Amino acid sequence: MISPGETIGILGGGQLGRMIALAAAQLGYRCHIYAPESDSIAADVAAAFTRGSYDDEAALAAFAEGCAVVTYEFENVAAPPLAAILPHAPLHPPARALEVAQDRVNEKSFVEALGGRPAPWAQVDSRADLDAALARIGAPGILKTRRDGYDGKGQWRIMDASAAEAIELPGKPLIYEGFVTFFGEFSVILVRGIDGEIRFWDSAENVHEAGILARSTVPAPPAIVAQVPEARALAAKVAEALDYVGVLTLEFFATADGPVFNEMAPRVHNSGHWTTEGALTSQFENHVRAICGLPLGSTALAARGAVMDNLIGDAAHDWAAILSDPANHLHLYGKAAARPGRKMGHVTRLVL
């Protein structure tokens, strides 16, 4: 067990790292941020900051020497260099979770081996592979980069074969996924402790706009809630197979045939931001509790429900109007400039 007063290392300097650091400070921990960018909104609320590359093993080792435990806030951190951390501090979640989640082919193969059901997919390394995928899976579908890409980036919608011909392949490993007919989207967010205990938050119904999460609502409609137990069973299998410690998120499509796995994130998640006010213990606090070996907090609702809206781009400039409603809980991330598609903050309202 890591006692309050110790230092938690966080790889990544964005808003998720910022919110983990705030939760850690509430429990008496110090946080040390490691990121390649000089401008870090997580470092603004942390005790220390190191600027360094994620593949600089010497810098990672020096960083870890001063930490009691290390975690990460996003999955696009190369896994192999993280071995330099382990002689100095435990890494939670494990690097294996990154290896699975940051490659869409690895991710879908891993989930299928555990009995999960993703959308029909095919690995695409050439134009011939894409033609074969279209012949087998059909259109419409989405061509995606296997690595990186989030919030709709690195993706091409293919509505028919002629649309595929117009795409200039980027020279990166790709994956083609067939469209799924669904009536809703939801996420399963769990926390797993060092002792293997697993707790789940209520699943939110998620609404996306232009590939970016716009709103999460808890409780989800009954038709989605009915599919949550099956989805939770898969999420628990994933956590146990990875010997996972911390908060883990799996996203699903709710379909007429049951939940279809979309993707996983080995970290705290945007669709769980409502938990800060809406649950007895937030995803951020429970992540800190888990990686430090503390008892997990209750994930029960703190009210009848909650609605979380992302503030994208210029929407964050409406902070005065948002705060004029006393029911709103505003979270701004401290980013210097608003850009289209950039997450600048979120606002949560409880259903009392």
Coordinates of C-alpha atoms in Angstrom, one line a residue:
M1 CA 0.0 0.0 0.0
I2 CA 1.3 3.4 -1.0
S3 CA 0.7 6.0 1.8
P4 CA -0.5 9.5 1.3
G5 CA 2.5 11.9 1.0
E6 CA 4.1 9.7 -1.7
T7 CA 4.5 10.7 -5.3
I8 CA 2.4 9.4 -8.2
G9 CA 4.0 9.6 -11.6
I10 CA 1.6 10.3 -14.5
L11 CA 2.6 9.8 -18.1
G12 CA 0.7 12.4 -20.2
G13 CA 0.0 16.1 -19.6
G14 CA -3.6 16.5 -20.7
Q15 CA -7.0 16.9 -19.0
L16 CA -7.2 13.3 -17.8
G17 CA -3.9 13.6 -16.1
R18 CA -5.0 16.9 -14.6
M19 CA -8.1 15.4 -13.1
I20 CA -6.2 12.4 -11.8
A21 CA -3.7 14.8 -10.1
L22 CA -6.6 16.8 -8.5
A23 CA -8.1 13.6 -7.1
A24 CA -4.7 12.5 -5.9
A25 CA -4.1 15.8 -4.1
Q26 CA -7.4 15.4 -2.3
L27 CA -6.1 12.1 -0.9
G28 CA -2.8 13.7 0.1
Y29 CA -0.6 12.5 -2.7
R30 CA 1.9 14.5 -4.8
C31 CA 1.9 14.1 -8.6
H32 CA 4.8 14.3 -11.0
I33 CA 3.8 14.7 -14.7
Y34 CA 5.9 13.4 -17.5
A35 CA 5.1 14.6 -21.1
P36 CA 6.8 15.7 -24.2
E37 CA 5.0 19.0 -24.5
S38 CA 6.3 22.1 -22.8
D39 CA 2.7 23.3 -22.1
S40 CA 1.0 20.9 -19.8
I41 CA -2.4 21.5 -18.3
A42 CA -1.8 18.6 -15.9
A43 CA 1.5 20.1 -14.7
D44 CA -0.4 23.2 -13.7
V45 CA -2.0 21.3 -10.8
A46 CA 0.9 18.9 -10.0
A47 CA 3.9 19.2 -7.7
A48 CA 6.5 18.4 -10.4
F49 CA 6.9 18.2 -14.2
T50 CA 9.4 16.6 -16.4
R51 CA 9.5 17.2 -20.2
G52 CA 10.7 14.2 -22.0
S53 CA 10.0 11.9 -24.9
Y54 CA 8.0 8.7 -24.3
D55 CA 10.8 6.6 -25.9
D56 CA 13.6 8.1 -23.8
E57 CA 14.4 5.2 -21.5
A58 CA 17.0 7.1 -19.5
A59 CA 14.6 10.0 -18.8
L60 CA 11.8 7.6 -18.0
A61 CA 14.0 5.8 -15.5
A62 CA 15.1 9.0 -13.8
F63 CA 11.5 10.1 -13.6
A64 CA 10.4 6.8 -12.1
E65 CA 13.1 6.9 -9.4
G66 CA 11.2 9.7 -7.7
C67 CA 7.8 8.0 -7.9
A68 CA 6.1 5.4 -5.7
V69 CA 3.9 4.3 -8.6
V70 CA 3.5 5.3 -12.2
T71 CA 0.3 5.5 -14.3
Y72 CA -0.7 7.0 -17.6
E73 CA -3.6 9.1 -18.9
F74 CA -3.8 8.0 -22.5
E75 CA -3.0 4.9 -24.5
N76 CA -0.7 6.4 -27.3
V77 CA 2.4 5.8 -25.2
A78 CA 4.8 3.3 -26.7
A79 CA 4.8 0.3 -24.5
P80 CA 8.4 -1.1 -24.9
P81 CA 10.3 1.9 -23.4
L82 CA 8.1 1.7 -20.3
A83 CA 10.2 -1.3 -19.2
A84 CA 12.7 1.3 -18.0
I85 CA 10.2 2.3 -15.3
L86 CA 9.8 -1.1 -13.7
P87 CA 13.1 -1.4 -11.8
H88 CA 12.1 1.8 -9.9
A89 CA 8.3 1.8 -9.5
P90 CA 5.3 -0.3 -10.4
L91 CA 3.4 0.6 -13.5
H92 CA -0.4 0.5 -13.3
P93 CA -2.2 -0.4 -15.5
P94 CA 0.4 -2.8 -17.0
A95 CA 2.1 -2.2 -20.3
R96 CA 0.3 -5.2 -21.7
A97 CA -2.9 -3.2 -21.6
L98 CA -1.3 -0.6 -23.8
E99 CA 0.0 -3.2 -26.2
V100 CA -3.6 -4.5 -26.7
A101 CA -5.5 -1.2 -26.7
Q102 CA -3.2 0.9 -28.9
D103 CA -3.5 -1.4 -31.9
R104 CA -7.0 -2.0 -33.2
V105 CA -6.2 -5.4 -34.7
N106 CA -4.6 -6.6 -31.4
E107 CA -7.5 -5.2 -29.5
K108 CA -10.2 -7.0 -31.5
S109 CA -8.3 -10.2 -31.6
F110 CA -7.8 -10.1 -27.9
V111 CA -11.5 -9.4 -27.2
E112 CA -12.7 -12.1 -29.6
A113 CA -10.5 -14.7 -27.8
L114 CA -12.3 -13.8 -24.6
G115 CA -15.7 -14.4 -26.3
G116 CA -16.5 -10.8 -27.2
R117 CA -18.2 -9.7 -30.4
P118 CA -16.7 -6.8 -32.3
A119 CA -18.0 -5.4 -35.6
P120 CA -16.8 -7.5 -38.6
W121 CA -13.3 -6.4 -39.4
A122 CA -10.3 -7.1 -41.6
Q123 CA -6.6 -6.1 -41.5
V124 CA -5.7 -3.8 -44.4
D125 CA -2.0 -3.4 -45.4
S126 CA -2.6 -2.7 -49.1
R127 CA -5.1 -1.8 -51.7
A128 CA -5.7 -5.5 -52.4
D129 CA -6.4 -6.1 -48.8
L130 CA -9.0 -3.3 -48.8
D131 CA -10.6 -4.7 -51.9
A132 CA -10.8 -8.1 -50.3
A133 CA -12.2 -6.6 -47.1
L134 CA -15.0 -4.9 -49.0
A135 CA -15.8 -8.1 -50.9
R136 CA -16.1 -10.0 -47.6
I137 CA -17.6 -7.5 -45.3
G138 CA -19.3 -5.1 -47.7
A139 CA -20.1 -1.4 -47.4
P140 CA -20.8 0.9 -45.7
G141 CA -17.8 0.7 -43.3
I142 CA -15.0 2.6 -41.8
L143 CA -11.3 2.4 -42.7
K144 CA -9.1 3.3 -39.7
T145 CA -5.5 3.5 -38.8
R146 CA -4.5 0.6 -36.6
R147 CA -2.6 2.9 -34.2
D148 CA -3.3 6.4 -32.9
G149 CA -6.3 8.3 -34.0
Y150 CA -9.1 9.3 -31.6
D151 CA -12.2 11.5 -31.7
G152 CA -12.8 10.6 -35.3
K153 CA -9.2 11.3 -36.5
G154 CA -7.5 8.8 -38.8
Q155 CA -10.8 7.5 -40.2
W156 CA -12.4 7.3 -43.6
R157 CA -16.1 6.4 -44.1
I158 CA -16.6 4.2 -47.1
M159 CA -20.2 4.1 -48.3
D160 CA -19.6 2.1 -51.4
A161 CA -16.7 0.7 -53.5
S162 CA -16.3 3.9 -55.5
A163 CA -15.7 5.8 -52.3
A164 CA -13.0 3.4 -51.5
E165 CA -11.3 3.9 -54.8
A166 CA -11.1 7.7 -54.1
I167 CA -9.2 7.2 -50.8
E168 CA -5.4 7.6 -51.0
L169 CA -4.1 5.1 -48.5
P170 CA -1.8 6.7 -46.0
G171 CA 1.0 4.1 -46.0
K172 CA 0.2 3.0 -42.4
P173 CA -1.3 -0.3 -41.2
L174 CA -5.0 0.0 -41.3
I175 CA -8.2 -1.9 -40.3
Y176 CA -11.6 -2.0 -42.1
E177 CA -14.7 -2.3 -39.9
G178 CA -18.2 -2.9 -41.2
F179 CA -21.0 -0.7 -40.0
V180 CA -23.0 -1.9 -37.1
T181 CA -26.8 -1.2 -36.9
F182 CA -27.3 0.0 -33.4
F183 CA -29.9 1.9 -31.4
G184 CA -27.5 3.3 -28.8
E185 CA -24.0 3.5 -27.6
F186 CA -22.8 2.9 -24.0
S187 CA -19.6 2.4 -22.0
V188 CA -18.7 0.1 -19.2
I189 CA -16.3 1.6 -16.8
L190 CA -14.8 -0.5 -14.0
V191 CA -12.1 -0.2 -11.4
R192 CA -10.0 -3.2 -10.4
G193 CA -7.8 -3.1 -7.3
I194 CA -4.5 -4.8 -6.7
D195 CA -6.3 -7.5 -4.9
G196 CA -8.5 -8.3 -7.9
E197 CA -11.7 -6.6 -6.6
I198 CA -13.8 -5.1 -9.4
R199 CA -16.4 -2.4 -9.1
F200 CA -18.6 -1.0 -11.9
W201 CA -20.1 2.5 -12.3
D202 CA -23.5 2.8 -13.9
S203 CA -23.2 2.7 -17.7
A204 CA -23.9 6.0 -19.5
E205 CA -25.7 6.3 -22.8
N206 CA -23.2 8.1 -25.0
V207 CA -24.1 10.4 -27.9
H208 CA -21.3 11.4 -30.4
E209 CA -21.2 14.3 -32.8
A210 CA -18.6 14.3 -35.6
G211 CA -16.9 11.4 -34.0
I212 CA -16.5 13.2 -30.6
L213 CA -18.4 12.4 -27.5
A214 CA -21.0 15.1 -27.0
R215 CA -23.2 13.9 -24.1
S216 CA -23.2 11.1 -21.5
T217 CA -26.4 10.4 -19.6
V218 CA -27.0 8.2 -16.5
P219 CA -29.1 6.2 -16.1
A220 CA -29.2 4.9 -19.7
P221 CA -32.5 3.9 -21.3
P222 CA -33.9 0.5 -20.2
A223 CA -33.1 -1.1 -23.6
I224 CA -29.4 -0.3 -23.1
V225 CA -29.4 -1.2 -19.4
A226 CA -30.7 -4.6 -20.4
Q227 CA -27.4 -5.2 -22.3
V228 CA -25.1 -4.0 -19.5
P229 CA -24.7 -7.3 -17.7
E230 CA -23.3 -9.1 -20.7
A231 CA -21.0 -6.2 -21.5
R232 CA -19.8 -6.1 -17.9
A233 CA -19.0 -9.8 -18.0
L234 CA -16.7 -9.2 -21.0
A235 CA -15.1 -6.1 -19.4
A236 CA -14.3 -8.2 -16.3
K237 CA -12.7 -10.9 -18.4
V238 CA -10.6 -8.3 -20.1
A239 CA -9.5 -6.8 -16.8
E240 CA -8.7 -10.2 -15.3
A241 CA -6.8 -11.5 -18.4
L242 CA -4.6 -8.4 -18.3
D243 CA -4.1 -8.5 -14.5
Y244 CA -5.3 -5.0 -14.7
V245 CA -5.1 -2.4 -11.9
G246 CA -6.9 0.9 -12.2
V247 CA -9.9 2.2 -14.2
L248 CA -10.7 0.4 -17.5
T249 CA -13.3 1.5 -20.1
L250 CA -14.9 -0.6 -22.8
E251 CA -17.3 1.0 -25.3
F252 CA -20.2 -0.8 -26.9
F253 CA -22.9 -0.6 -29.5
A254 CA -26.4 -1.6 -28.3
T255 CA -27.9 -3.7 -31.0
A256 CA -30.9 -5.9 -31.6
D257 CA -28.6 -8.9 -31.1
G258 CA -27.0 -7.6 -27.9
P259 CA -23.9 -5.6 -27.1
V260 CA -21.2 -5.3 -29.8
F261 CA -17.7 -4.3 -28.6
N262 CA -16.4 -1.1 -30.1
E263 CA -13.1 -0.3 -28.4
M264 CA -11.3 -0.2 -25.1
A265 CA -9.4 2.5 -23.2
P266 CA -7.0 1.4 -20.5
R267 CA -7.6 4.6 -18.5
V268 CA -10.1 7.0 -17.0
H269 CA -12.6 8.0 -19.7
N270 CA -14.5 11.0 -21.0
S271 CA -17.8 9.1 -20.6
G272 CA -17.1 8.8 -16.9
H273 CA -16.6 12.5 -16.2
W274 CA -20.1 12.6 -14.7
T275 CA -18.8 10.5 -11.8
T276 CA -17.0 13.5 -10.2
E277 CA -20.4 14.8 -9.0
G278 CA -22.7 12.0 -9.9
A279 CA -21.1 9.0 -8.0
L280 CA -20.0 8.6 -4.4
T281 CA -16.5 8.0 -5.7
S282 CA -15.3 9.4 -9.0
Q283 CA -13.4 7.4 -11.6
F284 CA -10.4 9.6 -10.9
E285 CA -10.3 9.0 -7.1
N286 CA -10.9 5.3 -7.5
H287 CA -8.1 5.1 -10.1
V288 CA -5.8 6.6 -7.5
R289 CA -7.1 4.3 -4.8
A290 CA -6.5 1.3 -7.0
I291 CA -3.0 2.0 -8.2
C292 CA -2.0 2.9 -4.6
G293 CA -3.5 -0.3 -3.1
L294 CA -6.1 1.6 -1.1
P295 CA -9.6 0.3 -0.4
L296 CA -11.9 1.1 -3.4
G297 CA -14.6 3.6 -2.9
S298 CA -18.3 3.1 -3.6
T299 CA -19.3 3.5 -7.3
A300 CA -23.0 4.0 -6.5
L301 CA -24.9 7.0 -7.8
A302 CA -24.9 10.1 -5.6
A303 CA -28.2 11.2 -7.1
R304 CA -31.0 9.8 -9.3
G305 CA -28.9 10.4 -12.4
A306 CA -26.5 12.8 -14.2
V307 CA -25.9 14.4 -17.6
M308 CA -22.5 15.4 -18.8
D309 CA -22.0 17.6 -21.8
N310 CA -18.5 18.2 -23.4
L311 CA -17.6 21.7 -24.1
I312 CA -16.0 21.6 -27.6
G313 CA -14.1 24.5 -29.1
D314 CA -15.8 27.9 -28.6
A315 CA -18.6 26.4 -26.4
A316 CA -16.2 26.9 -23.5
H317 CA -16.5 30.6 -23.9
D318 CA -20.0 30.4 -22.6
W319 CA -18.7 29.8 -19.1
A320 CA -20.5 32.8 -17.6
A321 CA -23.9 31.7 -18.9
I322 CA -23.1 28.1 -17.7
L323 CA -22.3 29.3 -14.2
S324 CA -25.5 31.4 -14.1
D325 CA -27.4 28.2 -13.6
P326 CA -26.5 27.0 -10.1
A327 CA -27.3 23.4 -11.0
N328 CA -24.3 23.3 -13.4
H329 CA -20.9 21.9 -12.3
L330 CA -18.4 23.4 -14.7
H331 CA -14.9 21.9 -15.3
L332 CA -12.6 23.9 -17.6
Y333 CA -9.3 22.3 -18.5
G334 CA -7.1 25.5 -18.7
K335 CA -6.2 25.1 -22.4
A336 CA -4.9 28.2 -23.9
A337 CA -6.8 28.3 -27.2
A338 CA -10.1 26.9 -28.3
R339 CA -10.1 25.1 -31.7
P340 CA -12.8 23.3 -33.6
G341 CA -13.0 19.7 -32.2
R342 CA -10.9 20.4 -29.2
K343 CA -12.2 19.4 -25.8
M344 CA -12.0 22.5 -23.6
G345 CA -14.1 21.3 -20.6
H346 CA -17.3 19.7 -19.6
V347 CA -20.4 20.5 -17.5
T348 CA -22.3 18.1 -15.4
R349 CA -25.9 18.4 -14.0
L350 CA -27.3 16.0 -11.4
V351 CA -30.8 14.6 -11.7
L352 CA -32.1 15.0 -8.1

